[in-house]
CSV table of N, CA and C in Angstrom, one decimal:
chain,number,residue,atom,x,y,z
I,1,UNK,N,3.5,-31.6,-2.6
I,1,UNK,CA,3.5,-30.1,-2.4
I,1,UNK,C,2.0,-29.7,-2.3
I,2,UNK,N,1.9,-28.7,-1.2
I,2,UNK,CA,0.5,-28.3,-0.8
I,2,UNK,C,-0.3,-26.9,-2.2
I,3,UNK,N,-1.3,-27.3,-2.4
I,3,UNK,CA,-1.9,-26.8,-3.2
I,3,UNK,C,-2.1,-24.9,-2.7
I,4,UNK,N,-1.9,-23.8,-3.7
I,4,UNK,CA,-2.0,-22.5,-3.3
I,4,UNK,C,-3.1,-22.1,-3.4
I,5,UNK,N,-3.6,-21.1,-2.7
I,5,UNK,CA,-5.1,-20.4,-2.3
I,5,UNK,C,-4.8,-19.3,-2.3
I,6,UNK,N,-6.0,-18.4,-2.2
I,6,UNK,CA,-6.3,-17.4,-1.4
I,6,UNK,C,-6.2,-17.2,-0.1
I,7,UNK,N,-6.8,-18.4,0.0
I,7,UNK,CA,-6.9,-18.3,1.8
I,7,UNK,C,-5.6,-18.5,2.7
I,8,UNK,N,-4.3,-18.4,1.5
I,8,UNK,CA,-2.8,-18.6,2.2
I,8,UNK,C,-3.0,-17.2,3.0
I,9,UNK,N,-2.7,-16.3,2.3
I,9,UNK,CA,-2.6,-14.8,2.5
I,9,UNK,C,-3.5,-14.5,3.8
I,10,UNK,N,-4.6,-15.1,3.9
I,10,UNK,CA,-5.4,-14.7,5.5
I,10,UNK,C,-4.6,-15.5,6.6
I,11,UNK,N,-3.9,-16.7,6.5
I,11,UNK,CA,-3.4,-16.6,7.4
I,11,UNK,C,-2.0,-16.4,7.8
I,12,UNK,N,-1.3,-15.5,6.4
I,12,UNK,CA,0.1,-14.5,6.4
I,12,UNK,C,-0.9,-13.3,7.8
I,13,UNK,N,-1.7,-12.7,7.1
I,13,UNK,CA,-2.5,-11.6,8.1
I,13,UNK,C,-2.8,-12.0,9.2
I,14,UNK,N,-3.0,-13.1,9.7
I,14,UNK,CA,-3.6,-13.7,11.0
I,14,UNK,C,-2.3,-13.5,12.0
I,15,UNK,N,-1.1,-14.3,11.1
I,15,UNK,CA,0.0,-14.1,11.8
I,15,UNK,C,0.9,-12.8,11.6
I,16,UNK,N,1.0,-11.7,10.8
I,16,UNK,CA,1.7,-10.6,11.0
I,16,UNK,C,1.0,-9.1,10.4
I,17,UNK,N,-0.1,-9.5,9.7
I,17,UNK,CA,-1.4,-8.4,10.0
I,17,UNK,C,-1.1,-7.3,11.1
I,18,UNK,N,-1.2,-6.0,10.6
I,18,UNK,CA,-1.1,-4.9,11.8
I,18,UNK,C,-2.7,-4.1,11.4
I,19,UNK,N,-3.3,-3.7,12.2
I,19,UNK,CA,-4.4,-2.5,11.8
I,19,UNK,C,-3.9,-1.0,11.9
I,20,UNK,N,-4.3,-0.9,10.8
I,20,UNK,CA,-4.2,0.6,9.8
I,20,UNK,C,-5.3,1.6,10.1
I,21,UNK,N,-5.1,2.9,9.8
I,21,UNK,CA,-6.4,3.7,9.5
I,21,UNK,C,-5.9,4.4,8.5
I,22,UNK,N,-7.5,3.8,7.6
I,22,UNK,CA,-7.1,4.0,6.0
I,22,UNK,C,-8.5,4.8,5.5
I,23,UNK,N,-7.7,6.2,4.7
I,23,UNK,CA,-8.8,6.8,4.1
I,23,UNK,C,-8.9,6.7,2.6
I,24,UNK,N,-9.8,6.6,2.1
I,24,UNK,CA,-9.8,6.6,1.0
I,24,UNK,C,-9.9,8.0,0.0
I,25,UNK,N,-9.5,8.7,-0.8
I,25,UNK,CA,-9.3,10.0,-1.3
I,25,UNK,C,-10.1,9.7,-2.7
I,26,UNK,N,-11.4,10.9,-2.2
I,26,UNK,CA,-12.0,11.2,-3.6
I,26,UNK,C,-10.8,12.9,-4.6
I,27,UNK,N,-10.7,12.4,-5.6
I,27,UNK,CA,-10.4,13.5,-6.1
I,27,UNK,C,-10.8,13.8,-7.7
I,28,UNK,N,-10.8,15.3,-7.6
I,28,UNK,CA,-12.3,15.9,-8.5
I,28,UNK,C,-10.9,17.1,-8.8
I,29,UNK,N,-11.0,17.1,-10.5
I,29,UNK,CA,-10.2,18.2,-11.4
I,29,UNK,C,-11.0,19.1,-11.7
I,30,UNK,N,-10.8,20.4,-11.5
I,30,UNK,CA,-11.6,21.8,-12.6
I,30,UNK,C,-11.8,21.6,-13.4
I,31,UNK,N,-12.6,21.6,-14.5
I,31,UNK,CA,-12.5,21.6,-15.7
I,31,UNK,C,-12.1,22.2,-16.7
I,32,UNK,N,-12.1,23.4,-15.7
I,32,UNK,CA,-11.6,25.1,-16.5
I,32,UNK,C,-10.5,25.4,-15.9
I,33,UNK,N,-9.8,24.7,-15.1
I,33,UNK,CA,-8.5,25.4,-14.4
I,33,UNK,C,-7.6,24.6,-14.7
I,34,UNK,N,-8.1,22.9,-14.0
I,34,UNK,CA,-7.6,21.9,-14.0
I,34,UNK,C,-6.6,21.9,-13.0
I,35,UNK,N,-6.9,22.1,-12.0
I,35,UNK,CA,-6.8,22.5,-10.6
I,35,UNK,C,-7.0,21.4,-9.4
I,36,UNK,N,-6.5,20.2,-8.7
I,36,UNK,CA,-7.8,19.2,-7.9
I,36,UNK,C,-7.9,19.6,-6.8
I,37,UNK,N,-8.8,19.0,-6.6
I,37,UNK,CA,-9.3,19.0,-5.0
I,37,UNK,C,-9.1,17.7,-4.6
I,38,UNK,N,-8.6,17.2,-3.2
I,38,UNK,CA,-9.0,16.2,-2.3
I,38,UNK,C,-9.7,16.3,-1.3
I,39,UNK,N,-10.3,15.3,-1.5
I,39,UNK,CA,-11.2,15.2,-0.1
I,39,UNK,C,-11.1,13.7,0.6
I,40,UNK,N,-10.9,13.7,1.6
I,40,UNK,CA,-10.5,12.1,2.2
I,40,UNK,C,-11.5,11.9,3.0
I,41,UNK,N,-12.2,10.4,2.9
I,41,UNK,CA,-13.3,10.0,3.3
I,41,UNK,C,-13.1,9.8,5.1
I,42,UNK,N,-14.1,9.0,5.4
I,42,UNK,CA,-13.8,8.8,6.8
I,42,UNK,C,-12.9,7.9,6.9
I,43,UNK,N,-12.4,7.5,8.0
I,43,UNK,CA,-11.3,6.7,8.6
I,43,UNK,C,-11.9,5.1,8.4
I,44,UNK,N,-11.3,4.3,7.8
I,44,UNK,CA,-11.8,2.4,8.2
I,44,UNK,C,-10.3,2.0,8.5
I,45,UNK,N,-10.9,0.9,9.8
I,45,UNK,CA,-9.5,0.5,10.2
I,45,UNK,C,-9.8,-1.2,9.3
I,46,UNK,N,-8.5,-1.3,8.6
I,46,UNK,CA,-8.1,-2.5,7.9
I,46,UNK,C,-7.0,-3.4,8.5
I,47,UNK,N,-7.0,-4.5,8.6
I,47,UNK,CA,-5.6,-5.2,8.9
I,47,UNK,C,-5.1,-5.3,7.9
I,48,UNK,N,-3.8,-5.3,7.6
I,48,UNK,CA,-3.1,-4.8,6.3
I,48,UNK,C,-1.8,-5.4,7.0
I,49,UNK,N,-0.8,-5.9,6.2
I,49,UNK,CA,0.8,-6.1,6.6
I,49,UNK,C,1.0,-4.9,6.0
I,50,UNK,N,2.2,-4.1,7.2
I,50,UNK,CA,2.5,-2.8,6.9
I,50,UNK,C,4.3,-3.1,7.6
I,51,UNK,N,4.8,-2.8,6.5
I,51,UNK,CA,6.3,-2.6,6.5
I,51,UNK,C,7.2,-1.4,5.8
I,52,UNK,N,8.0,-1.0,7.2
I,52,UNK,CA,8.7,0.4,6.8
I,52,UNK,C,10.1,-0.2,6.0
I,53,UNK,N,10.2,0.5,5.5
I,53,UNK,CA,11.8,0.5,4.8
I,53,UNK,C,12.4,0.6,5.6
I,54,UNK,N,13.7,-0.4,5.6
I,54,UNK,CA,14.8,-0.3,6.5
I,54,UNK,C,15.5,0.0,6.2
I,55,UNK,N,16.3,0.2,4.6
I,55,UNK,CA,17.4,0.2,3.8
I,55,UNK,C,17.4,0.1,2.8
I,56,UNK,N,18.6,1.4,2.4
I,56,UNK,CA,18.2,1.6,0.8
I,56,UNK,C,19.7,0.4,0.0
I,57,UNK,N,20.5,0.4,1.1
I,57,UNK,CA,21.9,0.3,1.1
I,57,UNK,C,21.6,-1.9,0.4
I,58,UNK,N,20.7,-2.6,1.4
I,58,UNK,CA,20.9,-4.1,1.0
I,58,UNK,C,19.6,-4.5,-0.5
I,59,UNK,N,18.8,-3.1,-0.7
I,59,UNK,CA,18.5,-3.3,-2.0
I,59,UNK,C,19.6,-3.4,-2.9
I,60,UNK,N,20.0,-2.2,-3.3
I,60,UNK,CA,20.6,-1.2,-4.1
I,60,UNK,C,21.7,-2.4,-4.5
I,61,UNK,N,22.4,-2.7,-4.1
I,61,UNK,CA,23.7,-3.5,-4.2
I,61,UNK,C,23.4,-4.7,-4.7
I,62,UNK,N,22.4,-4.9,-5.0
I,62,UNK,CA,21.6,-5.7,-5.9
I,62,UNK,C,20.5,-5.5,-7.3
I,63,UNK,N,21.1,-4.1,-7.3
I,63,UNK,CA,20.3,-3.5,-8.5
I,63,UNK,C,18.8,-3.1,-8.4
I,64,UNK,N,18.6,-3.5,-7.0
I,64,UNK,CA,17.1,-3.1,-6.9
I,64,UNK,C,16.6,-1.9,-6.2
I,65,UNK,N,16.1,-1.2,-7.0
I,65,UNK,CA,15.6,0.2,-6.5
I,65,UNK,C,14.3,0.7,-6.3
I,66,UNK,N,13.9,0.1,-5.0
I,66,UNK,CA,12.2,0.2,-4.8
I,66,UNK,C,11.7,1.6,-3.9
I,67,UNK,N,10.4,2.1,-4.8
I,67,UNK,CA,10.2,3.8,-4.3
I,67,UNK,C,9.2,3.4,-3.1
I,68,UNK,N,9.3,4.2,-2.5
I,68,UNK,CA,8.4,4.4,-1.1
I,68,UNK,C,9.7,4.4,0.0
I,69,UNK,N,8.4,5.0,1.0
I,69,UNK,CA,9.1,5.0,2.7
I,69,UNK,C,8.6,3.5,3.2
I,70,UNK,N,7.3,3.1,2.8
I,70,UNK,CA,6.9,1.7,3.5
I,70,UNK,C,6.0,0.8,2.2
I,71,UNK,N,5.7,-0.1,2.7
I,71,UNK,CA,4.8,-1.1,1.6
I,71,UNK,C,3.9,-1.6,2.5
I,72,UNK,N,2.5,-1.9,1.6
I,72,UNK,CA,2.0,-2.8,2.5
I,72,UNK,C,1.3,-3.5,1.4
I,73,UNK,N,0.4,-4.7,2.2
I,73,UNK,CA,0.0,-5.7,1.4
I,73,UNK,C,-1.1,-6.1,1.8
I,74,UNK,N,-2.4,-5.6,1.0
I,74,UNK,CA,-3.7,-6.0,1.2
I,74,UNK,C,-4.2,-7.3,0.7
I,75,UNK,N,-5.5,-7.7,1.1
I,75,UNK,CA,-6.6,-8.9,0.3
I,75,UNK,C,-7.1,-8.4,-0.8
I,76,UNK,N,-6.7,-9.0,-1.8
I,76,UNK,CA,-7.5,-9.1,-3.2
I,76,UNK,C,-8.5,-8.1,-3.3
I,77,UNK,N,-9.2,-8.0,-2.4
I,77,UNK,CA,-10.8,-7.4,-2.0
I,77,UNK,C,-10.7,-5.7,-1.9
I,78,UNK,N,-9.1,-5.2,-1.3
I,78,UNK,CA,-8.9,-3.9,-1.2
I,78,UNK,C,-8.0,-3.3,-1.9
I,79,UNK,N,-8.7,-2.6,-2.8
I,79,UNK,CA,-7.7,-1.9,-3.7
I,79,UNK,C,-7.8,-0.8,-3.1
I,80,UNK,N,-6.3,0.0,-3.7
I,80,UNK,CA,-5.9,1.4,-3.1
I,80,UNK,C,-5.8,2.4,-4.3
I,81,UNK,N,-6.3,3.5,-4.3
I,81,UNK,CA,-5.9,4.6,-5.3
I,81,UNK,C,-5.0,5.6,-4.7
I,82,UNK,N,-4.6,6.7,-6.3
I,82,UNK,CA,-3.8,7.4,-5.9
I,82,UNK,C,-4.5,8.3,-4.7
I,83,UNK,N,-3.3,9.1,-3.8
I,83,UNK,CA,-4.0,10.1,-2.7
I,83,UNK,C,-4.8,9.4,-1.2
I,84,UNK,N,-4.7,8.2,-1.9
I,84,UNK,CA,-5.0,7.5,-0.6
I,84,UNK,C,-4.3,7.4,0.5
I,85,UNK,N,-4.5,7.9,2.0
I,85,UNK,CA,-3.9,7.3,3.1
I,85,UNK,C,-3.7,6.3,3.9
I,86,UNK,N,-2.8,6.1,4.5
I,86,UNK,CA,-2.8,5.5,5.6
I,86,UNK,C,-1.8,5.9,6.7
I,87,UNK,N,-2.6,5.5,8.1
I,87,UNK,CA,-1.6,5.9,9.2
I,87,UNK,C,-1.8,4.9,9.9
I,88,UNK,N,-0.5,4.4,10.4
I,88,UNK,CA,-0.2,3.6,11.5
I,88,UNK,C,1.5,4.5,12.2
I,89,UNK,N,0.8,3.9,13.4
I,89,UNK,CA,2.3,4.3,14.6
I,89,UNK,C,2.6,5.7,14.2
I,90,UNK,N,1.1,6.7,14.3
I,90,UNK,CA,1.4,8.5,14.4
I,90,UNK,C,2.0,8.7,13.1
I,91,UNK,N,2.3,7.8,12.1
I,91,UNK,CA,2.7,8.5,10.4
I,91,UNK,C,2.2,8.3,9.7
I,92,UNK,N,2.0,8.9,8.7
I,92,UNK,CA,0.8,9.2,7.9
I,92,UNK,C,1.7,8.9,6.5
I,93,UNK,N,1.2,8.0,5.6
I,93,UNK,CA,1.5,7.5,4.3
I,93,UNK,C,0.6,7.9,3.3
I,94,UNK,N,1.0,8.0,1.8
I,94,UNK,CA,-0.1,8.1,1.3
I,94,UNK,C,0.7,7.2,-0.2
I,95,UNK,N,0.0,6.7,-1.0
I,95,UNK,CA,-0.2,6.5,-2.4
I,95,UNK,C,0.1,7.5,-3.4
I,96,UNK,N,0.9,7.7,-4.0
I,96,UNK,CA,1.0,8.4,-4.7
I,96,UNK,C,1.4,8.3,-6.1
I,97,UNK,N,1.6,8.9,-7.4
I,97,UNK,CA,1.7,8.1,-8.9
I,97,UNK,C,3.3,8.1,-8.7
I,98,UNK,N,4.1,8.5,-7.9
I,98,UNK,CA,5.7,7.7,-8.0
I,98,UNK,C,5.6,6.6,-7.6
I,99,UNK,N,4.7,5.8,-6.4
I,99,UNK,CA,4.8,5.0,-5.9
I,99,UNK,C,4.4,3.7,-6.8
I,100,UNK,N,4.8,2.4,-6.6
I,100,UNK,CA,4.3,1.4,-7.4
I,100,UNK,C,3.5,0.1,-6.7
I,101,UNK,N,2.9,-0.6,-7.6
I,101,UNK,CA,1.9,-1.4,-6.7
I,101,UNK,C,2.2,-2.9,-8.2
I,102,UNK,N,1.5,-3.6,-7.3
I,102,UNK,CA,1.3,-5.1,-8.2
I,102,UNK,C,0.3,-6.5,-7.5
I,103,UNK,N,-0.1,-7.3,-8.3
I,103,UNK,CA,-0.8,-8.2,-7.8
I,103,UNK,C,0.5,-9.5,-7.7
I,104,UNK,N,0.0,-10.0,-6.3
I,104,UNK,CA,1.2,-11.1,-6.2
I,104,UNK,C,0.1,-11.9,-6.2
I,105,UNK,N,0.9,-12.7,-7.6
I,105,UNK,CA,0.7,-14.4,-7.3
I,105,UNK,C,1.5,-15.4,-7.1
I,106,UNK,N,1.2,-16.6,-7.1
I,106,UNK,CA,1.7,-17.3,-6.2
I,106,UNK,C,1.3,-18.7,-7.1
I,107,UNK,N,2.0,-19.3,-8.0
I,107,UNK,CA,1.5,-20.4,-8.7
I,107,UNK,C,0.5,-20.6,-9.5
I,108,UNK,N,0.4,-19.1,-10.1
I,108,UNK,CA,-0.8,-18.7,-10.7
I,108,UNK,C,-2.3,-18.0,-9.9
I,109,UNK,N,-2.0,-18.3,-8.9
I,109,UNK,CA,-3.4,-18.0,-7.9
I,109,UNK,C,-3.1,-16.3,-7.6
I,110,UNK,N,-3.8,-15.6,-7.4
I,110,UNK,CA,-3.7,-14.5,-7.1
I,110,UNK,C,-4.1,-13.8,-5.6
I,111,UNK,N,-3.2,-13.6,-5.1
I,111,UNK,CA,-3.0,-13.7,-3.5
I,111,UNK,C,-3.3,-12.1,-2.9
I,112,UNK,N,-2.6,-11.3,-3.1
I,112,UNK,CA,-2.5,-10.4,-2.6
I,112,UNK,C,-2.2,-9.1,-3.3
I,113,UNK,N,-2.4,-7.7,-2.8
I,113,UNK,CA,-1.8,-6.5,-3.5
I,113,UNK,C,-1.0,-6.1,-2.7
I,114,UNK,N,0.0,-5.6,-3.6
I,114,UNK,CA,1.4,-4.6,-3.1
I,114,UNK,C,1.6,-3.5,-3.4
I,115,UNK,N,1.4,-2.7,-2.6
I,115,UNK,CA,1.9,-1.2,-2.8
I,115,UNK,C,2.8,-0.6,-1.8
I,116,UNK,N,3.9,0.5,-2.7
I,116,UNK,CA,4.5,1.0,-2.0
I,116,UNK,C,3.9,2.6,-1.7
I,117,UNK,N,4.4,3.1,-0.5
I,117,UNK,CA,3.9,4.3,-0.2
I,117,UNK,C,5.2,5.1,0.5
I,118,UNK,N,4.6,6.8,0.4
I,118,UNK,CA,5.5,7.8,0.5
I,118,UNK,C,5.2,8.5,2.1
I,119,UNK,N,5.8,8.6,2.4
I,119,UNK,CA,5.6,9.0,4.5
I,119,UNK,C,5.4,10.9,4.0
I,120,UNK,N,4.0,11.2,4.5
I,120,UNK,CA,3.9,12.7,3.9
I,120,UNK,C,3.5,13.1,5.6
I,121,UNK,N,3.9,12.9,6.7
I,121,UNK,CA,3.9,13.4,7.7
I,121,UNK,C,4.3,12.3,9.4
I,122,UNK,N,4.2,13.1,10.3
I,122,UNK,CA,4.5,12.2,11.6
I,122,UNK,C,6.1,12.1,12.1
């Protein structure tokens, strides 16, 4: 049996890797109002596996009820906060605190991040 890496996951991305444009979102609370503000940085395009939900119907009938419109799955190296974007194919996704995320590992090794995301336009 072949031993697991990190470096499995670069070539999952080599082979089904899409490029994204991904902003990252500073956000800043009033102190006195408690009010936020966003502000979204410039645009970096990332290769990221990016997958839309197809169906609520072949979860669900299995007890499984996963939030978001899509998921995707970065390198170790890119983490995502709340209010963060991303757009691919003209729709705009964002991160949000309903959405859920986790570190996949893989035989103990730690491979990749998963988050789901909410489609807030397009």
């Amino acid at each position: 049996m072949a031993v697991t890496t990190s470096q499995d996951f670069t070539a999952i991305l080599a082979d089904i890797g899409v490029q994204v444009s991904y902003y990252a979102a500073t956000r800043v609370i009033d102190p006195i109002y408690g009010s936020e503000t966003v502000t979204l940085g410039t645009v970096a395009t990332k290769t990221w596996v990016f997958r839309k939900k197809s169906s609520d119907i072949e979860l669900k009938k299995w007890g499984i009820a996963d939030i978001g419109d899509s998921y995707i799955m970065t390198p170790t190296t890119d983490i995502i906060n709340y209010g963060d974007r991303i757009i691919y194919s003209g729709e705009t996704y964002e991160y949000t605190p309903d959405c859920k995320s986790n570190e996949v590992r893989v035989g103990g090794v730690y491979m990749c991040n998963y988050y789901t995301l909410k489609k807030v336009a397009g």
